mmCIF file of C-alpha atoms in Angstrom:
data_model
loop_
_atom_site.group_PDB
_atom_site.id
_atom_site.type_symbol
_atom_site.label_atom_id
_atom_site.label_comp_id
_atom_site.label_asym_id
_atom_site.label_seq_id
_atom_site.Cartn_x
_atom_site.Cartn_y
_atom_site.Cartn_z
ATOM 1 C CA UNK A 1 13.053 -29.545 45.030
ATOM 2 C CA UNK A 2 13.704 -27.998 41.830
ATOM 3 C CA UNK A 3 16.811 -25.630 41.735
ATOM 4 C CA UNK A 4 15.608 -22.394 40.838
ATOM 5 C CA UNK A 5 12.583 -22.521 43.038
ATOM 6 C CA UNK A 6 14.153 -22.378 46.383
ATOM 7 C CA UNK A 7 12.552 -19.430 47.703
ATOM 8 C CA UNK A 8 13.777 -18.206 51.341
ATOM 9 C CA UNK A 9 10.184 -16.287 53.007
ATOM 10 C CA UNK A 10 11.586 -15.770 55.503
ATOM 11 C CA UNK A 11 40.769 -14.324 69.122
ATOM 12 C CA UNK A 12 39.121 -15.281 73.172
ATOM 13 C CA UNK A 13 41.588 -17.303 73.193
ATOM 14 C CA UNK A 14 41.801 -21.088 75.116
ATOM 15 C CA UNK A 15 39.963 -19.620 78.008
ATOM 16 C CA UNK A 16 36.401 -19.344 75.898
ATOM 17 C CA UNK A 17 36.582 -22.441 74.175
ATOM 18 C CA UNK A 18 37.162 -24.322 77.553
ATOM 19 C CA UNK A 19 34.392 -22.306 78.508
ATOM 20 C CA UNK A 20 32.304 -23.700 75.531
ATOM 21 C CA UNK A 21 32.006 -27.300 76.632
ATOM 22 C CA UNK A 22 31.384 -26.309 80.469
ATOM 23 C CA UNK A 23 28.221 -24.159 80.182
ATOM 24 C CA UNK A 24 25.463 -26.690 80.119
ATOM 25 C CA UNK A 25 24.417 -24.940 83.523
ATOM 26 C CA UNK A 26 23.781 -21.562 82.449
ATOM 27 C CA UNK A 27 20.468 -20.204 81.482
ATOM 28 C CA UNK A 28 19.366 -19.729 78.166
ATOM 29 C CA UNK A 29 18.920 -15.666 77.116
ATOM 30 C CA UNK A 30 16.171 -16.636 74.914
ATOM 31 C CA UNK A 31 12.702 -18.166 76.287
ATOM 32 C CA UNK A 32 10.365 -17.892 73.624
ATOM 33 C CA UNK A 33 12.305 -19.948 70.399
ATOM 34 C CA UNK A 34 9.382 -19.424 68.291
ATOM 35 C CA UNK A 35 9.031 -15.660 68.135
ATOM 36 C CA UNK A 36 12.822 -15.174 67.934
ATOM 37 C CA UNK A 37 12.155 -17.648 64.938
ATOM 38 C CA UNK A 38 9.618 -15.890 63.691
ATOM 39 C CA UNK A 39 11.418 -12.478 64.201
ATOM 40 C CA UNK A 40 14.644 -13.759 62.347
ATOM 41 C CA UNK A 41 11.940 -14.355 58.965
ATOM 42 C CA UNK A 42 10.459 -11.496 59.349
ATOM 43 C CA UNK A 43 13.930 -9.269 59.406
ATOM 44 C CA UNK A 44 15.924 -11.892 56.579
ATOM 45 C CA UNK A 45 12.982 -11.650 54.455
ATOM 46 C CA UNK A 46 13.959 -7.855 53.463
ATOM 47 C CA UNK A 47 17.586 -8.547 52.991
ATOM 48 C CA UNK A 48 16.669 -8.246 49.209
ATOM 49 C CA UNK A 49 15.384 -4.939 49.558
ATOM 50 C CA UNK A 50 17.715 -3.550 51.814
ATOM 51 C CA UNK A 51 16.012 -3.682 54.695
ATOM 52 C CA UNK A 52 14.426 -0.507 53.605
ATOM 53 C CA UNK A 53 11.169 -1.442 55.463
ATOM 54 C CA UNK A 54 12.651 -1.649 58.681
ATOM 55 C CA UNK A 55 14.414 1.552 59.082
ATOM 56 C CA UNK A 56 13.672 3.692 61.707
ATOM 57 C CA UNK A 57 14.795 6.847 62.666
ATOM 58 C CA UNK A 58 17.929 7.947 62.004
ATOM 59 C CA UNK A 59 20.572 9.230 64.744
ATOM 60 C CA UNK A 60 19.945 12.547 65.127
ATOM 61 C CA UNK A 61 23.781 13.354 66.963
ATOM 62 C CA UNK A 62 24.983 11.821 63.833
ATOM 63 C CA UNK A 63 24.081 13.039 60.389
ATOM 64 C CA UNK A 64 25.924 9.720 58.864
ATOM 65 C CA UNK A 65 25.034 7.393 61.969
ATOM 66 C CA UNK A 66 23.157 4.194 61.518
ATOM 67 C CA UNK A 67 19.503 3.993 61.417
ATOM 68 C CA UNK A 68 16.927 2.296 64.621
ATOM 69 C CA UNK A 69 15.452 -1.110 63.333
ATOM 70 C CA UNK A 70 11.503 -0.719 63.518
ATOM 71 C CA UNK A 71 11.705 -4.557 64.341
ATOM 72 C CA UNK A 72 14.162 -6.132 66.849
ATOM 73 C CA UNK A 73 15.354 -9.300 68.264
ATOM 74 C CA UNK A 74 13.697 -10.830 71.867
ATOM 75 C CA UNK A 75 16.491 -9.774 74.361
ATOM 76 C CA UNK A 76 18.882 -7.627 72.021
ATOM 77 C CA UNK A 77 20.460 -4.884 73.624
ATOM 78 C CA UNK A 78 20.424 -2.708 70.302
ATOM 79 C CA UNK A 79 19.261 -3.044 66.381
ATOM 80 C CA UNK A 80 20.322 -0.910 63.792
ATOM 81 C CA UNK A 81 20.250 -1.103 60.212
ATOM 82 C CA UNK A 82 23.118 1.058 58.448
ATOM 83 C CA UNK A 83 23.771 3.307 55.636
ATOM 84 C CA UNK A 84 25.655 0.370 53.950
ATOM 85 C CA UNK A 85 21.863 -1.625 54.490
ATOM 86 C CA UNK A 86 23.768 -4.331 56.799
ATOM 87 C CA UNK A 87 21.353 -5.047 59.959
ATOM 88 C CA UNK A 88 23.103 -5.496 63.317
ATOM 89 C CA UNK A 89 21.597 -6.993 66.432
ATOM 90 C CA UNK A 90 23.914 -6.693 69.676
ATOM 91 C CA UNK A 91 23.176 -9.143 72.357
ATOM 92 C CA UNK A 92 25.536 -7.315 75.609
ATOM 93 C CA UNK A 93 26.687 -9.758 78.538
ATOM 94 C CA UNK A 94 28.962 -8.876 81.635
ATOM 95 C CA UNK A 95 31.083 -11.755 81.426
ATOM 96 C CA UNK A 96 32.816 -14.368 78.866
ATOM 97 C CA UNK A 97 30.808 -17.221 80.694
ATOM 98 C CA UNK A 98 27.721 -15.459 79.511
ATOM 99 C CA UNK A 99 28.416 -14.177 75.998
ATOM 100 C CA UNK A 100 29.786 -17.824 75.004
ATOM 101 C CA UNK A 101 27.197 -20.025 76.090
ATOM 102 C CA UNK A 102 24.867 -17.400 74.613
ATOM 103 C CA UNK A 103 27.050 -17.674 71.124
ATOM 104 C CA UNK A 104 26.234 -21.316 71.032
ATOM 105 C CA UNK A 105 22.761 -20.346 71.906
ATOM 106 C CA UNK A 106 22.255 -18.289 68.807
ATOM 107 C CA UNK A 107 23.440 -20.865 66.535
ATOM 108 C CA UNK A 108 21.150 -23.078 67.749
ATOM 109 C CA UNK A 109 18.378 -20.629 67.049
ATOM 110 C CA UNK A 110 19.510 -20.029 63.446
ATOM 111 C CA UNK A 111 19.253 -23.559 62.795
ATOM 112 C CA UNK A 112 15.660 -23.392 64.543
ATOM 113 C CA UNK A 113 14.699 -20.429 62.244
ATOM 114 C CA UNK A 114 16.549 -22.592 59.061
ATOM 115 C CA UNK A 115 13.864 -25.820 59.512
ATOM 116 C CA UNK A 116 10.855 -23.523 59.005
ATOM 117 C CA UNK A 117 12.132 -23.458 55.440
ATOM 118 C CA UNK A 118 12.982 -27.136 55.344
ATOM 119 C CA UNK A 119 16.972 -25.853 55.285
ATOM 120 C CA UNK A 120 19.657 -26.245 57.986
ATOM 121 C CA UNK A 121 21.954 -23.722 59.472
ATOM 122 C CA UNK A 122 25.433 -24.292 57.907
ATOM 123 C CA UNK A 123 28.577 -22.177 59.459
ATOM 124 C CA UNK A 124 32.171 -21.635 58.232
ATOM 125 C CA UNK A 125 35.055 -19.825 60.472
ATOM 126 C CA UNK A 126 36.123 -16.623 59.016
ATOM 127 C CA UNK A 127 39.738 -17.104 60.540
ATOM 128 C CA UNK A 128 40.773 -20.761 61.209
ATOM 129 C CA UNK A 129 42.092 -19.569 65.113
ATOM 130 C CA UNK A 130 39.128 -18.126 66.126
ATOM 131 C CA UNK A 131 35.790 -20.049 66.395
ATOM 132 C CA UNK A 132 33.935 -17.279 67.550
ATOM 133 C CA UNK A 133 33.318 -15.502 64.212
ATOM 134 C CA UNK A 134 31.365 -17.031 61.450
ATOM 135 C CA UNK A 135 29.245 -16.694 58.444
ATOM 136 C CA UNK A 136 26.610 -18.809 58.420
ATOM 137 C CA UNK A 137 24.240 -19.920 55.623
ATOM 138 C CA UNK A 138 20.805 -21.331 54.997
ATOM 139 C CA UNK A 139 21.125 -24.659 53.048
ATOM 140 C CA UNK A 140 18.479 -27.570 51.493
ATOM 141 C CA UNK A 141 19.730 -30.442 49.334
ATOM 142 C CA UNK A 142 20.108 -28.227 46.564
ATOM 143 C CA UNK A 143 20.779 -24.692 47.267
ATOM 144 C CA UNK A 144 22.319 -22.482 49.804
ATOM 145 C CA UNK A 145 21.933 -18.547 50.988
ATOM 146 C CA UNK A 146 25.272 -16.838 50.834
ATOM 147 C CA UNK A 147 24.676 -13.050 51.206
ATOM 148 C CA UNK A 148 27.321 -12.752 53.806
ATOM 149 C CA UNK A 149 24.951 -12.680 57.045
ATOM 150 C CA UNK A 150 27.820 -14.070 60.269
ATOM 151 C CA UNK A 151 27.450 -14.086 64.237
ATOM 152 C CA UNK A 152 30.309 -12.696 66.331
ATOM 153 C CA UNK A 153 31.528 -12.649 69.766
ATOM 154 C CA UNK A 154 33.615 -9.828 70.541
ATOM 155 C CA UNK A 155 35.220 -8.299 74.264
ATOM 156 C CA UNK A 156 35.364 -4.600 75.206
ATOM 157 C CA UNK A 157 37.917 -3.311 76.919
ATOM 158 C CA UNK A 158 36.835 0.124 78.060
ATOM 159 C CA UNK A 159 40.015 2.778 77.531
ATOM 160 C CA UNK A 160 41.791 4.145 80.636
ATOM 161 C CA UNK A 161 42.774 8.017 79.576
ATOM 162 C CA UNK A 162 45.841 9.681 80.225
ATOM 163 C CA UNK A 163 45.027 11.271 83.155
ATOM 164 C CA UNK A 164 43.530 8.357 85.175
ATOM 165 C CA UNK A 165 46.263 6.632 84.416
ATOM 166 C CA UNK A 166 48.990 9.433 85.797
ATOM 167 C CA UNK A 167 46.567 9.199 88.958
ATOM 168 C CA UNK A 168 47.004 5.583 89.738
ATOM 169 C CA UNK A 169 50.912 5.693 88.922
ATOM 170 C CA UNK A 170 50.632 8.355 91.915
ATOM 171 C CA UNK A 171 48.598 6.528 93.840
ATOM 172 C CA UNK A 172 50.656 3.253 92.833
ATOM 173 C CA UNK A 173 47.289 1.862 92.803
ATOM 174 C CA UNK A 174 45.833 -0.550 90.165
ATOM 175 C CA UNK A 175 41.878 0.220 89.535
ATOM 176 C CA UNK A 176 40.750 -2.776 87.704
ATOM 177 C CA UNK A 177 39.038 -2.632 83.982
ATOM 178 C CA UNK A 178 36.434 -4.782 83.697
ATOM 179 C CA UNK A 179 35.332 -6.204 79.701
ATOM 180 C CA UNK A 180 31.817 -6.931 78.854
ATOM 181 C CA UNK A 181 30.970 -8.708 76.134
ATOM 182 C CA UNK A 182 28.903 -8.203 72.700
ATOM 183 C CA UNK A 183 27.578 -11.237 70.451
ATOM 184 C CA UNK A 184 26.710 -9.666 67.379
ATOM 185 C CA UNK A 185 23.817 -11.127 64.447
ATOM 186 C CA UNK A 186 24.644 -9.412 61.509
ATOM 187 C CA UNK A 187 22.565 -9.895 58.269
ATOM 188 C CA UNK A 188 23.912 -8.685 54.976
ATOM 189 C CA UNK A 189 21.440 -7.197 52.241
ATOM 190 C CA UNK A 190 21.173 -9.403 48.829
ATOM 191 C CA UNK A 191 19.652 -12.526 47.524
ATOM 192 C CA UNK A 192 22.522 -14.407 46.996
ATOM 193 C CA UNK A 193 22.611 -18.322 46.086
ATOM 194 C CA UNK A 194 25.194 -20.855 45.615
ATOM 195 C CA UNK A 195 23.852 -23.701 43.877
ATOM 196 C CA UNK A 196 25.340 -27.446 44.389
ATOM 197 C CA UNK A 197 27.056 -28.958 41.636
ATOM 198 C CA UNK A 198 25.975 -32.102 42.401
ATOM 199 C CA UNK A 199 22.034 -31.207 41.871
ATOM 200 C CA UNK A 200 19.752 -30.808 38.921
ATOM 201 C CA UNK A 201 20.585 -32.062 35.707
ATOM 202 C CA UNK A 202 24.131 -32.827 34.668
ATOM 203 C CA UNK A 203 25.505 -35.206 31.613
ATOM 204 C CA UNK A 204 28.523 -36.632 31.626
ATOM 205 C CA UNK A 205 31.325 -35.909 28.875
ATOM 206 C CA UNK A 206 34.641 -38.068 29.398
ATOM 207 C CA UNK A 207 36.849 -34.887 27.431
ATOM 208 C CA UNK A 208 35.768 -32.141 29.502
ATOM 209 C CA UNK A 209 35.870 -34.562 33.079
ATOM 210 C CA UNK A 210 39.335 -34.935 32.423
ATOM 211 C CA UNK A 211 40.460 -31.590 31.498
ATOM 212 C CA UNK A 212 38.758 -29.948 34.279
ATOM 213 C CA UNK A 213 40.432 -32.907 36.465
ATOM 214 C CA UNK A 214 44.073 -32.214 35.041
ATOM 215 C CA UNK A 215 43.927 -28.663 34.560
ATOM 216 C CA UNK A 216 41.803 -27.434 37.746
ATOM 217 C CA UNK A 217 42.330 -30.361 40.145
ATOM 218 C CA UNK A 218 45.837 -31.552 39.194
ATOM 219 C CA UNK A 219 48.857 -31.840 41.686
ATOM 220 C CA UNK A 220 51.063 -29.778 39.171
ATOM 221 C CA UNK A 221 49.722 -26.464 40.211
ATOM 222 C CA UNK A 222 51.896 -24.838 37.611
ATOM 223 C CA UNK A 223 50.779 -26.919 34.315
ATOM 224 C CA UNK A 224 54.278 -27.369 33.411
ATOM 225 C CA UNK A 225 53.508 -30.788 32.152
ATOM 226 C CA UNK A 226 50.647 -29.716 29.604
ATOM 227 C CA UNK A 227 52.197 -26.172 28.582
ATOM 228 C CA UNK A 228 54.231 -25.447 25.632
ATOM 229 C CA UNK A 229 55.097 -23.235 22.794
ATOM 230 C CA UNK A 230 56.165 -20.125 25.445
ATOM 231 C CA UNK A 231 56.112 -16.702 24.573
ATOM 232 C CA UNK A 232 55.970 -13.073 26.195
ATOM 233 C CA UNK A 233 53.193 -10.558 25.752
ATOM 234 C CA UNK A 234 53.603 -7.679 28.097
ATOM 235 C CA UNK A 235 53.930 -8.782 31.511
ATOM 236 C CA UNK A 236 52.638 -12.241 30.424
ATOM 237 C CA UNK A 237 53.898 -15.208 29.702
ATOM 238 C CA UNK A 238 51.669 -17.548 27.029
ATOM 239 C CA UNK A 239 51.381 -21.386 26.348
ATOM 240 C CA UNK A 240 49.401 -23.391 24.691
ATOM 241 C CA UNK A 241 48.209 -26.474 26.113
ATOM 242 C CA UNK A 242 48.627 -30.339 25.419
ATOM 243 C CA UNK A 243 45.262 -30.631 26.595
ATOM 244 C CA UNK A 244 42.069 -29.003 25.465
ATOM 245 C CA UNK A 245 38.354 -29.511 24.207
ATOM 246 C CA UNK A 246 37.474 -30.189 20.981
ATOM 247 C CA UNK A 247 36.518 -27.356 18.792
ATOM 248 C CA UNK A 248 37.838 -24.890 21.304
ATOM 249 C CA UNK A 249 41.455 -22.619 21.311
ATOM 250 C CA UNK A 250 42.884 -23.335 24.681
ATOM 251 C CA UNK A 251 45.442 -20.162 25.908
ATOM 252 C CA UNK A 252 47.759 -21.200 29.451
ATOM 253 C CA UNK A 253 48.420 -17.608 31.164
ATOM 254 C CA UNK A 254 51.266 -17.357 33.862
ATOM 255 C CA UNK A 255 51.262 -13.689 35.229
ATOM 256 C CA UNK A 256 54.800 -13.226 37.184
ATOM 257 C CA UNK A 257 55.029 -10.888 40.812
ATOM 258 C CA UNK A 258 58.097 -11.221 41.925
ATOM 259 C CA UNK A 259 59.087 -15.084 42.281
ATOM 260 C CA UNK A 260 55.459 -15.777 42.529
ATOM 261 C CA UNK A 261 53.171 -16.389 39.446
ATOM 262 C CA UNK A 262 49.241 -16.858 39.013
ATOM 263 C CA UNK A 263 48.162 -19.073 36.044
ATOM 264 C CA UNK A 264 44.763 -19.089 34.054
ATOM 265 C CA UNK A 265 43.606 -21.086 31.600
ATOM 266 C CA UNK A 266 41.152 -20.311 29.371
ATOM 267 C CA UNK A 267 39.076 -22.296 26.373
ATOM 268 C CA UNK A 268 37.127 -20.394 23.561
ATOM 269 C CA UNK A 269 34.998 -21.705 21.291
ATOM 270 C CA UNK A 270 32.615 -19.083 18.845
ATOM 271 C CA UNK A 271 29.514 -19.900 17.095
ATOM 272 C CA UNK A 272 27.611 -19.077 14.554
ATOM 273 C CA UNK A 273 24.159 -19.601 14.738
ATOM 274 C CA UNK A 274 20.468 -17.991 15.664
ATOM 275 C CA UNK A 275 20.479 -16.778 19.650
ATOM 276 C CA UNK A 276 17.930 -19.775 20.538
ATOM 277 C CA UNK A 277 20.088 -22.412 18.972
ATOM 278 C CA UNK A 278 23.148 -20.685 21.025
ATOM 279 C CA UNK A 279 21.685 -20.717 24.432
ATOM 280 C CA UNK A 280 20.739 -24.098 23.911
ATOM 281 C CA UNK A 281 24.347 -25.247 23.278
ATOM 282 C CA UNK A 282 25.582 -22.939 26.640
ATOM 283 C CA UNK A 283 22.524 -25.000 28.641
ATOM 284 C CA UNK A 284 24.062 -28.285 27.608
ATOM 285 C CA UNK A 285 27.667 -27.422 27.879
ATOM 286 C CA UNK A 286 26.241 -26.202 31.771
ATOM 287 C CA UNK A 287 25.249 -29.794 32.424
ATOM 288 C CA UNK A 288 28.301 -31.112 31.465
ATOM 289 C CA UNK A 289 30.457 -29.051 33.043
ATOM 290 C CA UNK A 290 28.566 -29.894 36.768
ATOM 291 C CA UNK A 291 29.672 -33.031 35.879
ATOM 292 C CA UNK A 292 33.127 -32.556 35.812
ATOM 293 C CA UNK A 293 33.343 -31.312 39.423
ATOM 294 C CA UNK A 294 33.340 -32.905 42.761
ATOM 295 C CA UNK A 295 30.449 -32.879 45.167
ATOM 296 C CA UNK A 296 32.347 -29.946 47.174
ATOM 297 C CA UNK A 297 31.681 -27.061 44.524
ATOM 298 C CA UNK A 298 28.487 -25.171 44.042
ATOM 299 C CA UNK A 299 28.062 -22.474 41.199
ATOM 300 C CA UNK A 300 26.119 -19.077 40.675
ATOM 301 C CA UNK A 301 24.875 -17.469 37.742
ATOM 302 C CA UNK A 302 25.667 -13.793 37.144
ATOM 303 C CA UNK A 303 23.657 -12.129 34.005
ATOM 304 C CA UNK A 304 24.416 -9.027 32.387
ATOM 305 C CA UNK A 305 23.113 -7.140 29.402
ATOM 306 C CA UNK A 306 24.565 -9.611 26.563
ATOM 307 C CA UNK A 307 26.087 -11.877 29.044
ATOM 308 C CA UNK A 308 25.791 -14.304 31.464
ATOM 309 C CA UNK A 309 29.070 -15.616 33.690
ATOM 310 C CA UNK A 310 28.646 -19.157 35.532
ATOM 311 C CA UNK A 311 31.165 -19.344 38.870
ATOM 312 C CA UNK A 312 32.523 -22.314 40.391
ATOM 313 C CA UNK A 313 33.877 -22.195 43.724
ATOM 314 C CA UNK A 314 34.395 -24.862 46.282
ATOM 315 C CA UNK A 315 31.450 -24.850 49.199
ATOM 316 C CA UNK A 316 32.438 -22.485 52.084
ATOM 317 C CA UNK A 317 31.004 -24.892 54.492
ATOM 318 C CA UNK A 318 32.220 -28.183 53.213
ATOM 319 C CA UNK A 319 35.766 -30.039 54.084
ATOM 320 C CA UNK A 320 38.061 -28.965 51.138
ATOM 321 C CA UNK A 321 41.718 -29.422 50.183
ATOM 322 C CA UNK A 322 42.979 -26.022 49.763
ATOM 323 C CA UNK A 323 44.318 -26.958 45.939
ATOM 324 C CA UNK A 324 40.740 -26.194 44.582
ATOM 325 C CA UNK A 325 40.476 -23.708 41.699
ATOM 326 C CA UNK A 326 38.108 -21.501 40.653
ATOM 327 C CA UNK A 327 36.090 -21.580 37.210
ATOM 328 C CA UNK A 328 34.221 -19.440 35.234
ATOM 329 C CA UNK A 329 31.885 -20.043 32.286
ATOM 330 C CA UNK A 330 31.013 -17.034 30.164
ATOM 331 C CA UNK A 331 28.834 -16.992 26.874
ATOM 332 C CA UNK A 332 27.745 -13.508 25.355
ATOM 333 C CA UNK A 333 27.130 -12.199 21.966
ATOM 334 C CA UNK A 334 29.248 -10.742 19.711
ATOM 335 C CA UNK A 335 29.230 -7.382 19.509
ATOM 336 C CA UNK A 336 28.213 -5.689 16.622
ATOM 337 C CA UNK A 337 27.678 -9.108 14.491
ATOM 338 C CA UNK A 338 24.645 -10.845 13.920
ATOM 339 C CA UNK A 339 24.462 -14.652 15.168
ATOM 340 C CA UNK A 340 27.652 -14.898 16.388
ATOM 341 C CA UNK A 341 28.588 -15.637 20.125
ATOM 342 C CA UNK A 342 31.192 -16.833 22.137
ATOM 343 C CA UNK A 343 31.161 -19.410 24.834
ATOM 344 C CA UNK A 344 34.943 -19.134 27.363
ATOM 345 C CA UNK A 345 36.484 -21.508 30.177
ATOM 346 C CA UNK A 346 38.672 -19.675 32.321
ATOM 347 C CA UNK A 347 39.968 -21.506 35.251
ATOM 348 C CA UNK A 348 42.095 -19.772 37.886
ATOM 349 C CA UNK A 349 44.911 -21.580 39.737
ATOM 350 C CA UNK A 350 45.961 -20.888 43.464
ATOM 351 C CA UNK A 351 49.224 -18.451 43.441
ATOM 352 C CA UNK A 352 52.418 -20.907 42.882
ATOM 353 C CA UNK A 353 56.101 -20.618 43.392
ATOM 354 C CA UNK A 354 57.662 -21.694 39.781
ATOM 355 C CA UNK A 355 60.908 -22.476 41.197
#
């Protein structure tokens, strides 16, 4: 499937999670797969405009309060769409046994409403302790959605006021609060894609595999093996590197906070040549630089007036080490100069401790 053509139509705690793998006798919510299927296209389908289509009437006790969904879910409690465009689904449930075996429900369901675009339903944990909040993302072989959309389960505990509480102490009586329970589908506006490293084109370049290896995927988080020729600008500390790319300056930054220091490296290169020739030598510079990473990383174009920016970040929903970096490409024109442009590496190291 060709890259660019990818088009999507369409804490609990210990208690929960032992609750997870004990619910295979509880009902599903959902009886008809298809139309929540079909409902889920028809609502993701206007993430990219907002969800402007669906919006109902506003609250009226609210001047600033969300907006009704004109199309909802099969068995949501409520839909709303707010002001921020961000639509929200609640699915309520009177008890943890409920809500959780619904949870896994829904996931199931987003991975029913993936296939009908040939994709799968790919999730990552928002917070490593608690496995009941995710984002989740639409992925083929080649690309993946990443607007944001996540599921949640959360508990409500209703509030006890002052006064009921003075009462019970009185009546040295207990009155028991009993939680419900709220799974929540949110979907983000956007049209977001992360695009796999590993697909499409690429051409291999020994040079720029191993600088990207040493300098973005090296042990020595610090570079204080390839840096040398220190000096101070502001609150910066400059280097230049032992390793680079041919034809390009290469510039090792170390910002210092307190005992704790970010580094960047970046590598410039300008030419001087017609705009066609120029884009042509970003495009194959591009296929080259896929190369150099693992299977792990996807990337995502960004264009602006006179610009374009090319990010590399390590897949959200893939097994990582936690020493990746991040990587940007950037290639504009010059400003105010005819036929020249400049083409920059800049890749960011994780926050170090230098001593």
């Amino acid at each position: 499937m060709n890259t660019y053509h990818f088009e999507l139509k369409f804490k609990l705690g210990a208690l929960a999670i032992f609750i997870l793998f004990f619910n295979r006798g509880i009902g599903q919510v959902v009886k008809d797969k298809d139309q929540f299927a079909r409902t889920f296209v028809k609502i993701f389908e206007q993430r990219k405009t907002k969800f402007d289509s669906l919006m109902g009437k506003q609250d009226a006790g609210d001047l600033y309060g969300d907006y009704t969904a004109t199309v909802t879910f099969p068995e949501a409690s409520e839909s709303s769409i707010s002001l921020s465009s961000v639509y929200l689904a609640l699915f309520n449930f009177p008890d943890s046994l409920k809500a959780v075996s619904f949870y896994k429900e829904l996931k199931d369901l987003l991975n029913l409403s993936a296939s009908l675009y040939s994709a799968k339903a790919r999730f990552s944990q928002i917070y490593p302790d608690n496995p009941f909040f995710e984002l989740f993302y639409f992925s083929n072989e080649t690309v993946f959605t990443k607007e944001g959309s996540s599921i949640q389960l959360f508990a409500n505990t209703p509030k006890i006021n002052e006064q009921d509480e003075d009462e019970e102490d009185d009546q040295k009586t207990k009155i028991p609060v009993k939680k419900t329970y709220t799974v929540f589908l949110t979907l983000k506006p956007g049209g977001n894609m992360g695009i796999f490293a590993g697909a499409g084109q690429r051409s291999n370049d020994n040079e720029l595999n191993t600088f990207i290896s040493q300098v973005a995927f090296g042990a020595d988080t610090a570079l204080k093996n390839i840096r040398i020729n220190q000096r101070t600008q502001a609150d910066k500390i400059l280097y230049d590197s032992k390793i680079g790319l041919t034809g390009f300056k290469t510039v090792i930054t170390e910002i210092q906070k307190g005992e704790i220091s970010g580094i960047n490296v970046s590598a410039s290169k300008k030419f001087l040549m017609d705009e066609k020739s120029f884009l042509k030598e970003a495009e194959n510079f591009l296929m080259k630089l896929k190369a150099a990473f693992p299977l792990n990383y996807y990337y995502e174009i960004f264009n602006d007036e006179g610009s374009s920016t090319v990010e590399f970040k390590p897949v959200p929903f893939q097994k990582t080490s936690g020493n990746e970096a991040e990587v940007e490409m950037r290639y504009s024109a010059e400003k105010g100069k005819s036929n020249e442009f400049n083409l920059e590496l800049f890749i960011y190291r994780k926050a170090h401790n230098p001593y």
